[in-house]
């Protein structure tokens, strides 16, 4: 970068980098302990509590937040909303990184990570929901890498291969929509196997529909959130078109997100009515269920609607961050907080030990560092001057 090494090192000493170094200094040794001492050395997950914070956050919350790729690629390449083109690469990259790190959380959590390929190559188990999830996540990771490959090839100045990558964009988008629809809903379907464990207010035959519909507004809200953060902290990596169109595009995405949020809100009440669980709303778990629905689904939907009506990107962004908190809360409720909710000592069991929390923070930090490294170098927020068509 044309500066002496000592000066470059000094530029790295920032409060955020120091915090990241402290997190990694604690978390990486914990990951080593997990693989040398076993799962019990870092987590108190058990047969009764199989989903610790590693999967509650890393997989069940991470996958819906990674729906950015299929919602943006579908909007631009299938439905023809070309004005959102400046955000499509950001959406695909966010989705790809989210799925990649969901697999990394899974590798840390499963007992024999070296056998992760078994559902795809050794013991198929085609009647298992996990068989479907494993295949779809593996295929979708490949599809998203191919969707993002034009940016990588522009960075590598590989003009000929990039031309081929551009040609398969629409085919990869269609494949991505099919795979995402199935595995987002399959994650909800997996909990249908535990009718006596998930609290009745969160358990429903409509769970696959809930998981899929909520992933759509989660993906839209995540694009708003990530584009907002990058426009503030990596502004010099964005071109003029990205910065000038960001506010109107944010309002447009907010319009889509608030419509889906209202649909999801209505579907959740249909689920309560379908199972005739009205009486449970008067219980303590019922109060928690109402708090999730009213404060983290209806409230952000109203905020997003207000932002769209006033054409205020600032209000839409506030609603998007609020909606994301609601998606995370819902997935933690289903997989952790309201899972085996009636067992003795439940709330003690679901509080993660310090070592497990350190691993989650370390993996999340590596995720952010790698994401920042890519955005700093590859044409994600800008057009490469040698490739003005920006595939």
Tab-separated table of C-alpha atoms in Angstrom:
chain	number	residue	atom	x	y	z
A	1	UNK	CA	0.000	0.000	0.000
A	2	UNK	CA	3.022	2.214	-0.373
A	3	UNK	CA	3.640	2.944	3.330
A	4	UNK	CA	6.454	1.710	5.613
A	5	UNK	CA	5.666	-1.438	7.618
A	6	UNK	CA	5.919	0.347	10.976
A	7	UNK	CA	3.442	2.997	9.850
A	8	UNK	CA	1.071	0.326	8.482
A	9	UNK	CA	1.166	-1.545	11.812
A	10	UNK	CA	0.353	1.697	13.652
A	11	UNK	CA	-2.762	2.154	11.484
A	12	UNK	CA	-3.968	-1.243	12.721
A	13	UNK	CA	-3.961	-0.136	16.367
A	14	UNK	CA	-7.564	1.037	16.677
A	15	UNK	CA	-10.059	0.458	19.526
A	16	UNK	CA	-12.047	-2.068	17.418
A	17	UNK	CA	-8.917	-3.999	16.384
A	18	UNK	CA	-7.706	-4.111	19.988
A	19	UNK	CA	-11.114	-5.455	21.074
A	20	UNK	CA	-11.018	-8.063	18.282
A	21	UNK	CA	-7.508	-9.138	19.331
A	22	UNK	CA	-8.651	-9.543	22.954
A	23	UNK	CA	-11.647	-11.667	21.902
A	24	UNK	CA	-9.485	-13.880	19.669
A	25	UNK	CA	-6.823	-14.230	22.366
A	26	UNK	CA	-9.460	-15.813	24.618
A	27	UNK	CA	-11.672	-17.569	22.055
A	28	UNK	CA	-9.124	-19.382	19.864
A	29	UNK	CA	-7.609	-21.338	22.796
A	30	UNK	CA	-11.200	-22.295	23.752
A	31	UNK	CA	-11.713	-23.729	20.242
A	32	UNK	CA	-8.497	-25.726	20.666
A	33	UNK	CA	-9.764	-27.014	24.041
A	34	UNK	CA	-13.073	-28.048	22.413
A	35	UNK	CA	-11.234	-30.252	19.883
A	36	UNK	CA	-8.686	-31.631	22.351
A	37	UNK	CA	-10.933	-32.009	25.408
A	38	UNK	CA	-14.283	-32.717	23.751
A	39	UNK	CA	-17.574	-30.818	23.765
A	40	UNK	CA	-18.079	-31.224	27.516
A	41	UNK	CA	-14.948	-29.124	28.125
A	42	UNK	CA	-16.596	-25.980	26.730
A	43	UNK	CA	-20.379	-26.461	26.778
A	44	UNK	CA	-22.972	-28.076	29.030
A	45	UNK	CA	-25.150	-29.214	26.118
A	46	UNK	CA	-26.634	-32.673	26.705
A	47	UNK	CA	-29.181	-35.112	25.301
A	48	UNK	CA	-31.901	-32.927	26.853
A	49	UNK	CA	-30.305	-29.709	25.548
A	50	UNK	CA	-28.736	-30.543	22.177
A	51	UNK	CA	-28.871	-26.977	20.828
A	52	UNK	CA	-26.461	-24.792	22.773
A	53	UNK	CA	-25.759	-21.130	21.941
A	54	UNK	CA	-23.279	-22.393	19.321
A	55	UNK	CA	-26.157	-23.564	17.106
A	56	UNK	CA	-28.896	-21.348	18.560
A	57	UNK	CA	-26.901	-18.332	17.367
A	58	UNK	CA	-24.550	-19.715	14.718
A	59	UNK	CA	-26.957	-21.925	12.768
A	60	UNK	CA	-30.602	-21.271	13.638
A	61	UNK	CA	-30.166	-17.467	13.824
A	62	UNK	CA	-27.406	-17.240	11.221
A	63	UNK	CA	-29.225	-19.019	8.385
A	64	UNK	CA	-32.275	-16.686	8.203
A	65	UNK	CA	-29.978	-13.638	8.444
A	66	UNK	CA	-28.092	-15.102	5.469
A	67	UNK	CA	-31.182	-15.048	3.244
A	68	UNK	CA	-29.750	-11.839	1.750
A	69	UNK	CA	-28.348	-13.661	-1.275
A	70	UNK	CA	-31.511	-15.231	-2.556
A	71	UNK	CA	-33.799	-12.257	-1.838
A	72	UNK	CA	-31.513	-9.751	-3.625
A	73	UNK	CA	-30.569	-12.026	-6.547
A	74	UNK	CA	-34.244	-12.931	-7.038
A	75	UNK	CA	-35.313	-9.279	-6.959
A	76	UNK	CA	-32.677	-8.217	-9.502
A	77	UNK	CA	-32.241	-11.190	-11.862
A	78	UNK	CA	-35.684	-12.877	-11.728
A	79	UNK	CA	-38.180	-10.061	-11.001
A	80	UNK	CA	-36.174	-7.411	-12.884
A	81	UNK	CA	-35.809	-4.782	-10.135
A	82	UNK	CA	-32.601	-3.537	-11.759
A	83	UNK	CA	-32.398	-0.416	-9.593
A	84	UNK	CA	-31.298	-2.674	-6.698
A	85	UNK	CA	-28.254	-3.835	-8.683
A	86	UNK	CA	-25.783	-1.800	-6.539
A	87	UNK	CA	-26.771	-3.990	-3.545
A	88	UNK	CA	-26.876	-7.420	-5.177
A	89	UNK	CA	-23.200	-8.328	-4.698
A	90	UNK	CA	-23.363	-7.184	-1.086
A	91	UNK	CA	-26.420	-9.395	-0.570
A	92	UNK	CA	-24.761	-12.437	-2.157
A	93	UNK	CA	-21.515	-11.942	-0.197
A	94	UNK	CA	-23.403	-11.518	3.106
A	95	UNK	CA	-25.379	-14.686	2.389
A	96	UNK	CA	-22.335	-16.719	1.365
A	97	UNK	CA	-20.360	-15.680	4.440
A	98	UNK	CA	-23.344	-16.366	6.698
A	99	UNK	CA	-23.757	-19.912	5.402
A	100	UNK	CA	-20.014	-20.558	5.477
A	101	UNK	CA	-19.780	-19.588	9.130
A	102	UNK	CA	-22.984	-21.491	9.980
A	103	UNK	CA	-21.117	-24.591	8.786
A	104	UNK	CA	-18.096	-23.605	10.886
A	105	UNK	CA	-20.300	-23.293	14.018
A	106	UNK	CA	-21.740	-26.710	13.136
A	107	UNK	CA	-18.262	-28.227	12.754
A	108	UNK	CA	-17.357	-26.976	16.235
A	109	UNK	CA	-20.605	-28.278	17.754
A	110	UNK	CA	-21.034	-31.765	16.274
A	111	UNK	CA	-19.353	-34.660	18.043
A	112	UNK	CA	-17.428	-36.019	15.038
A	113	UNK	CA	-16.857	-33.082	12.667
A	114	UNK	CA	-14.686	-35.136	10.343
A	115	UNK	CA	-17.835	-37.087	9.420
A	116	UNK	CA	-19.805	-34.041	8.263
A	117	UNK	CA	-19.851	-35.404	4.708
A	118	UNK	CA	-21.534	-38.676	5.790
A	119	UNK	CA	-25.147	-37.589	4.947
A	120	UNK	CA	-23.986	-36.760	1.411
A	121	UNK	CA	-21.581	-39.595	0.626
A	122	UNK	CA	-21.756	-42.503	3.092
A	123	UNK	CA	-24.979	-42.843	5.096
A	124	UNK	CA	-27.677	-41.036	3.140
A	125	UNK	CA	-30.763	-41.312	5.363
A	126	UNK	CA	-33.042	-39.832	2.648
A	127	UNK	CA	-36.082	-39.837	4.969
A	128	UNK	CA	-34.333	-37.514	7.462
A	129	UNK	CA	-34.898	-33.748	7.460
A	130	UNK	CA	-31.204	-33.359	8.311
A	131	UNK	CA	-30.337	-35.198	5.065
A	132	UNK	CA	-32.215	-32.489	3.166
A	133	UNK	CA	-30.647	-29.664	5.190
A	134	UNK	CA	-27.105	-31.040	4.751
A	135	UNK	CA	-27.423	-31.415	0.977
A	136	UNK	CA	-29.112	-28.068	0.497
A	137	UNK	CA	-26.637	-26.076	2.594
A	138	UNK	CA	-23.681	-27.728	0.782
A	139	UNK	CA	-25.193	-27.078	-2.643
A	140	UNK	CA	-26.273	-23.549	-1.767
A	141	UNK	CA	-22.793	-22.659	-0.518
A	142	UNK	CA	-21.445	-23.734	-3.921
A	143	UNK	CA	-24.167	-21.783	-5.746
A	144	UNK	CA	-23.449	-18.611	-3.763
A	145	UNK	CA	-19.716	-18.924	-4.388
A	146	UNK	CA	-20.453	-19.134	-8.133
A	147	UNK	CA	-22.840	-16.153	-7.873
A	148	UNK	CA	-20.111	-14.092	-6.194
A	149	UNK	CA	-17.336	-15.399	-8.462
A	150	UNK	CA	-17.497	-12.446	-10.945
A	151	UNK	CA	-16.283	-10.128	-8.157
A	152	UNK	CA	-13.445	-12.539	-7.293
A	153	UNK	CA	-12.466	-12.892	-10.956
A	154	UNK	CA	-12.470	-9.113	-11.472
A	155	UNK	CA	-10.150	-8.817	-8.481
A	156	UNK	CA	-7.913	-11.500	-10.052
A	157	UNK	CA	-8.167	-9.819	-13.498
A	158	UNK	CA	-9.395	-13.062	-15.065
A	159	UNK	CA	-11.503	-11.579	-17.839
A	160	UNK	CA	-12.131	-14.812	-19.808
A	161	UNK	CA	-13.324	-16.945	-16.854
A	162	UNK	CA	-15.422	-14.029	-15.597
A	163	UNK	CA	-17.310	-14.014	-18.904
A	164	UNK	CA	-18.360	-17.631	-18.254
A	165	UNK	CA	-19.299	-16.811	-14.654
A	166	UNK	CA	-21.597	-14.001	-15.838
A	167	UNK	CA	-23.365	-16.382	-18.246
A	168	UNK	CA	-24.483	-18.727	-15.451
A	169	UNK	CA	-25.749	-15.970	-13.122
A	170	UNK	CA	-29.477	-16.432	-13.858
A	171	UNK	CA	-29.207	-20.257	-13.656
A	172	UNK	CA	-27.435	-19.979	-10.283
A	173	UNK	CA	-30.098	-17.543	-9.049
A	174	UNK	CA	-32.898	-19.982	-9.911
A	175	UNK	CA	-30.999	-22.816	-8.208
A	176	UNK	CA	-30.474	-20.576	-5.179
A	177	UNK	CA	-34.178	-19.768	-4.867
A	178	UNK	CA	-35.139	-23.454	-5.000
A	179	UNK	CA	-32.491	-24.515	-2.471
A	180	UNK	CA	-33.177	-21.618	-0.082
A	181	UNK	CA	-36.939	-22.159	-0.083
A	182	UNK	CA	-36.456	-25.781	0.870
A	183	UNK	CA	-33.729	-25.544	3.489
A	184	UNK	CA	-35.114	-22.442	5.243
A	185	UNK	CA	-38.413	-24.261	5.705
A	186	UNK	CA	-36.646	-27.566	6.484
A	187	UNK	CA	-34.975	-26.002	9.531
A	188	UNK	CA	-38.479	-25.331	10.863
A	189	UNK	CA	-39.630	-28.807	9.827
A	190	UNK	CA	-36.835	-30.311	11.920
A	191	UNK	CA	-38.540	-29.065	15.106
A	192	UNK	CA	-41.737	-30.892	14.110
A	193	UNK	CA	-39.888	-33.981	15.372
A	194	UNK	CA	-40.017	-32.557	18.929
A	195	UNK	CA	-43.694	-31.876	19.661
A	196	UNK	CA	-43.324	-32.557	23.380
A	197	UNK	CA	-40.197	-30.422	23.795
A	198	UNK	CA	-40.927	-27.097	22.083
A	199	UNK	CA	-43.534	-25.052	23.990
A	200	UNK	CA	-46.970	-25.385	22.291
A	201	UNK	CA	-47.143	-21.656	21.523
A	202	UNK	CA	-43.966	-21.914	19.421
A	203	UNK	CA	-44.640	-25.447	18.141
A	204	UNK	CA	-46.976	-25.549	15.159
A	205	UNK	CA	-47.558	-27.595	12.037
A	206	UNK	CA	-46.917	-24.301	10.240
A	207	UNK	CA	-43.304	-24.019	11.521
A	208	UNK	CA	-41.780	-24.650	8.061
A	209	UNK	CA	-43.910	-21.773	6.725
A	210	UNK	CA	-42.963	-19.532	9.683
A	211	UNK	CA	-39.242	-20.175	9.151
A	212	UNK	CA	-39.408	-19.536	5.409
A	213	UNK	CA	-41.544	-16.371	5.543
A	214	UNK	CA	-39.474	-14.848	8.361
A	215	UNK	CA	-36.271	-15.537	6.379
A	216	UNK	CA	-37.564	-13.254	3.586
A	217	UNK	CA	-37.932	-10.165	5.773
A	218	UNK	CA	-34.774	-11.145	7.683
A	219	UNK	CA	-32.832	-11.115	4.396
A	220	UNK	CA	-34.217	-7.710	3.383
A	221	UNK	CA	-33.559	-6.232	6.838
A	222	UNK	CA	-30.036	-7.686	6.889
A	223	UNK	CA	-29.175	-6.015	3.564
A	224	UNK	CA	-30.385	-2.697	5.014
A	225	UNK	CA	-28.327	-3.226	8.185
A	226	UNK	CA	-25.090	-4.320	6.483
A	227	UNK	CA	-25.266	-1.641	3.783
A	228	UNK	CA	-25.790	0.983	6.512
A	229	UNK	CA	-22.782	-0.160	8.536
A	230	UNK	CA	-20.522	-0.367	5.469
A	231	UNK	CA	-21.587	3.061	4.199
A	232	UNK	CA	-20.465	4.467	7.543
A	233	UNK	CA	-17.256	2.541	8.219
A	234	UNK	CA	-16.024	1.546	4.713
A	235	UNK	CA	-17.267	4.584	2.827
A	236	UNK	CA	-14.024	4.872	0.855
A	237	UNK	CA	-14.642	1.380	-0.591
A	238	UNK	CA	-17.981	2.417	-2.156
A	239	UNK	CA	-18.480	4.236	-5.427
A	240	UNK	CA	-20.626	7.287	-6.036
A	241	UNK	CA	-23.574	5.299	-7.436
A	242	UNK	CA	-23.766	3.135	-4.306
A	243	UNK	CA	-23.681	6.082	-1.911
A	244	UNK	CA	-26.107	8.247	-3.896
A	245	UNK	CA	-28.743	5.521	-4.327
A	246	UNK	CA	-28.457	3.946	-0.879
A	247	UNK	CA	-31.209	5.969	0.838
A	248	UNK	CA	-33.953	5.425	-1.789
A	249	UNK	CA	-32.985	1.738	-2.108
A	250	UNK	CA	-33.153	1.369	1.674
A	251	UNK	CA	-36.702	2.756	1.677
A	252	UNK	CA	-37.640	0.364	-1.155
A	253	UNK	CA	-36.267	-2.646	0.743
A	254	UNK	CA	-38.076	-1.423	3.858
A	255	UNK	CA	-41.351	-1.453	1.939
A	256	UNK	CA	-40.859	-5.119	1.034
A	257	UNK	CA	-39.773	-6.029	4.579
A	258	UNK	CA	-42.788	-4.408	6.294
A	259	UNK	CA	-45.247	-6.203	3.962
A	260	UNK	CA	-43.671	-9.591	4.765
A	261	UNK	CA	-43.571	-8.741	8.496
A	262	UNK	CA	-47.341	-8.119	8.510
A	263	UNK	CA	-47.893	-11.402	6.624
A	264	UNK	CA	-45.743	-13.226	9.187
A	265	UNK	CA	-47.611	-11.562	12.069
A	266	UNK	CA	-50.941	-12.768	10.634
A	267	UNK	CA	-49.584	-16.279	10.041
A	268	UNK	CA	-48.473	-16.576	13.671
A	269	UNK	CA	-52.007	-15.800	14.862
A	270	UNK	CA	-53.387	-18.342	12.385
A	271	UNK	CA	-51.021	-20.855	14.025
A	272	UNK	CA	-52.432	-20.034	17.496
A	273	UNK	CA	-56.005	-20.315	16.200
A	274	UNK	CA	-55.289	-23.540	14.285
A	275	UNK	CA	-54.006	-25.273	17.446
A	276	UNK	CA	-56.580	-23.550	19.689
A	277	UNK	CA	-53.907	-22.299	22.092
A	278	UNK	CA	-55.724	-19.134	23.132
A	279	UNK	CA	-55.823	-20.231	26.771
A	280	UNK	CA	-52.001	-20.482	26.931
A	281	UNK	CA	-51.679	-16.761	26.224
A	282	UNK	CA	-52.700	-16.062	29.851
A	283	UNK	CA	-49.677	-18.006	31.194
A	284	UNK	CA	-46.097	-16.749	31.780
A	285	UNK	CA	-44.815	-18.350	28.534
A	286	UNK	CA	-47.863	-16.752	26.892
A	287	UNK	CA	-46.698	-13.310	28.053
A	288	UNK	CA	-43.254	-14.036	26.565
A	289	UNK	CA	-44.912	-15.177	23.303
A	290	UNK	CA	-46.952	-11.942	23.160
A	291	UNK	CA	-43.808	-9.893	23.868
A	292	UNK	CA	-42.042	-11.564	20.929
A	293	UNK	CA	-44.971	-11.016	18.570
A	294	UNK	CA	-46.003	-7.502	19.587
A	295	UNK	CA	-42.611	-5.963	20.419
A	296	UNK	CA	-40.388	-7.717	17.876
A	297	UNK	CA	-42.722	-8.362	14.913
A	298	UNK	CA	-45.612	-5.872	14.992
A	299	UNK	CA	-43.605	-2.930	16.391
A	300	UNK	CA	-40.776	-3.057	13.774
A	301	UNK	CA	-43.412	-3.568	11.058
A	302	UNK	CA	-45.095	-0.323	12.188
A	303	UNK	CA	-41.743	1.515	12.340
A	304	UNK	CA	-40.844	0.313	8.829
A	305	UNK	CA	-44.269	1.397	7.551
A	306	UNK	CA	-43.787	4.831	9.107
A	307	UNK	CA	-40.338	5.109	7.501
A	308	UNK	CA	-41.712	4.142	4.076
A	309	UNK	CA	-44.642	6.568	4.357
A	310	UNK	CA	-42.259	9.441	5.266
A	311	UNK	CA	-39.585	8.238	2.775
A	312	UNK	CA	-37.121	8.314	5.693
A	313	UNK	CA	-34.162	5.939	5.311
A	314	UNK	CA	-33.178	6.674	8.930
A	315	UNK	CA	-36.497	5.372	10.309
A	316	UNK	CA	-36.419	2.372	7.947
A	317	UNK	CA	-32.939	1.483	9.200
A	318	UNK	CA	-34.139	1.614	12.816
A	319	UNK	CA	-37.018	-0.723	11.911
A	320	UNK	CA	-34.665	-3.095	10.064
A	321	UNK	CA	-32.294	-3.474	13.038
A	322	UNK	CA	-35.354	-4.004	15.282
A	323	UNK	CA	-36.757	-6.685	12.958
A	324	UNK	CA	-33.404	-8.495	12.957
A	325	UNK	CA	-33.459	-8.591	16.767
A	326	UNK	CA	-36.912	-10.189	16.503
A	327	UNK	CA	-35.740	-12.941	14.140
A	328	UNK	CA	-32.815	-13.778	16.424
A	329	UNK	CA	-35.131	-13.823	19.462
A	330	UNK	CA	-37.558	-16.163	17.671
A	331	UNK	CA	-34.856	-18.659	16.713
A	332	UNK	CA	-33.372	-18.602	20.230
A	333	UNK	CA	-36.865	-19.144	21.663
A	334	UNK	CA	-37.538	-22.158	19.434
A	335	UNK	CA	-34.112	-23.802	19.706
A	336	UNK	CA	-33.067	-22.879	23.243
A	337	UNK	CA	-35.256	-20.782	25.550
A	338	UNK	CA	-38.576	-22.594	25.015
A	339	UNK	CA	-37.009	-25.970	24.153
A	340	UNK	CA	-37.510	-28.395	27.060
A	341	UNK	CA	-38.882	-25.378	28.893
A	342	UNK	CA	-40.586	-27.527	31.563
A	343	UNK	CA	-37.504	-29.466	32.744
A	344	UNK	CA	-36.132	-28.717	36.271
A	345	UNK	CA	-33.292	-26.184	36.255
A	346	UNK	CA	-34.122	-25.183	32.680
A	347	UNK	CA	-32.896	-21.596	32.807
A	348	UNK	CA	-29.620	-22.631	34.429
A	349	UNK	CA	-29.029	-25.118	31.591
A	350	UNK	CA	-29.546	-22.641	28.750
A	351	UNK	CA	-27.128	-20.006	30.083
A	352	UNK	CA	-23.913	-20.670	28.112
A	353	UNK	CA	-20.665	-21.152	30.038
A	354	UNK	CA	-17.933	-18.527	29.583
A	355	UNK	CA	-15.871	-20.832	27.369
A	356	UNK	CA	-18.741	-21.428	24.933
A	357	UNK	CA	-19.565	-17.706	24.793
A	358	UNK	CA	-15.877	-17.042	24.074
A	359	UNK	CA	-15.953	-19.453	21.115
A	360	UNK	CA	-19.080	-17.799	19.678
A	361	UNK	CA	-17.521	-14.326	20.023
A	362	UNK	CA	-14.251	-15.507	18.448
A	363	UNK	CA	-15.965	-17.082	15.417
A	364	UNK	CA	-18.167	-13.987	14.979
A	365	UNK	CA	-15.046	-11.793	15.129
A	366	UNK	CA	-13.263	-13.888	12.479
A	367	UNK	CA	-16.436	-13.628	10.365
A	368	UNK	CA	-16.366	-9.809	10.546
A	369	UNK	CA	-12.609	-9.595	9.876
A	370	UNK	CA	-12.846	-11.829	6.781
A	371	UNK	CA	-15.916	-9.949	5.510
A	372	UNK	CA	-14.100	-6.622	5.917
A	373	UNK	CA	-11.006	-8.017	4.163
A	374	UNK	CA	-13.107	-9.023	1.122
A	375	UNK	CA	-15.026	-5.730	0.928
A	376	UNK	CA	-11.752	-3.800	1.210
A	377	UNK	CA	-10.241	-5.583	-1.781
A	378	UNK	CA	-12.967	-6.799	-4.133
A	379	UNK	CA	-15.530	-4.737	-6.101
A	380	UNK	CA	-18.524	-5.298	-3.812
A	381	UNK	CA	-19.675	-1.724	-3.155
A	382	UNK	CA	-18.270	-0.333	-6.389
A	383	UNK	CA	-17.866	-1.141	-10.050
A	384	UNK	CA	-14.412	-2.248	-11.155
A	385	UNK	CA	-13.196	0.384	-13.671
A	386	UNK	CA	-12.200	-2.369	-16.144
A	387	UNK	CA	-15.657	-4.042	-15.964
A	388	UNK	CA	-18.316	-1.316	-16.165
A	389	UNK	CA	-21.100	-3.841	-16.837
A	390	UNK	CA	-20.656	-5.202	-13.224
A	391	UNK	CA	-22.206	-8.679	-13.764
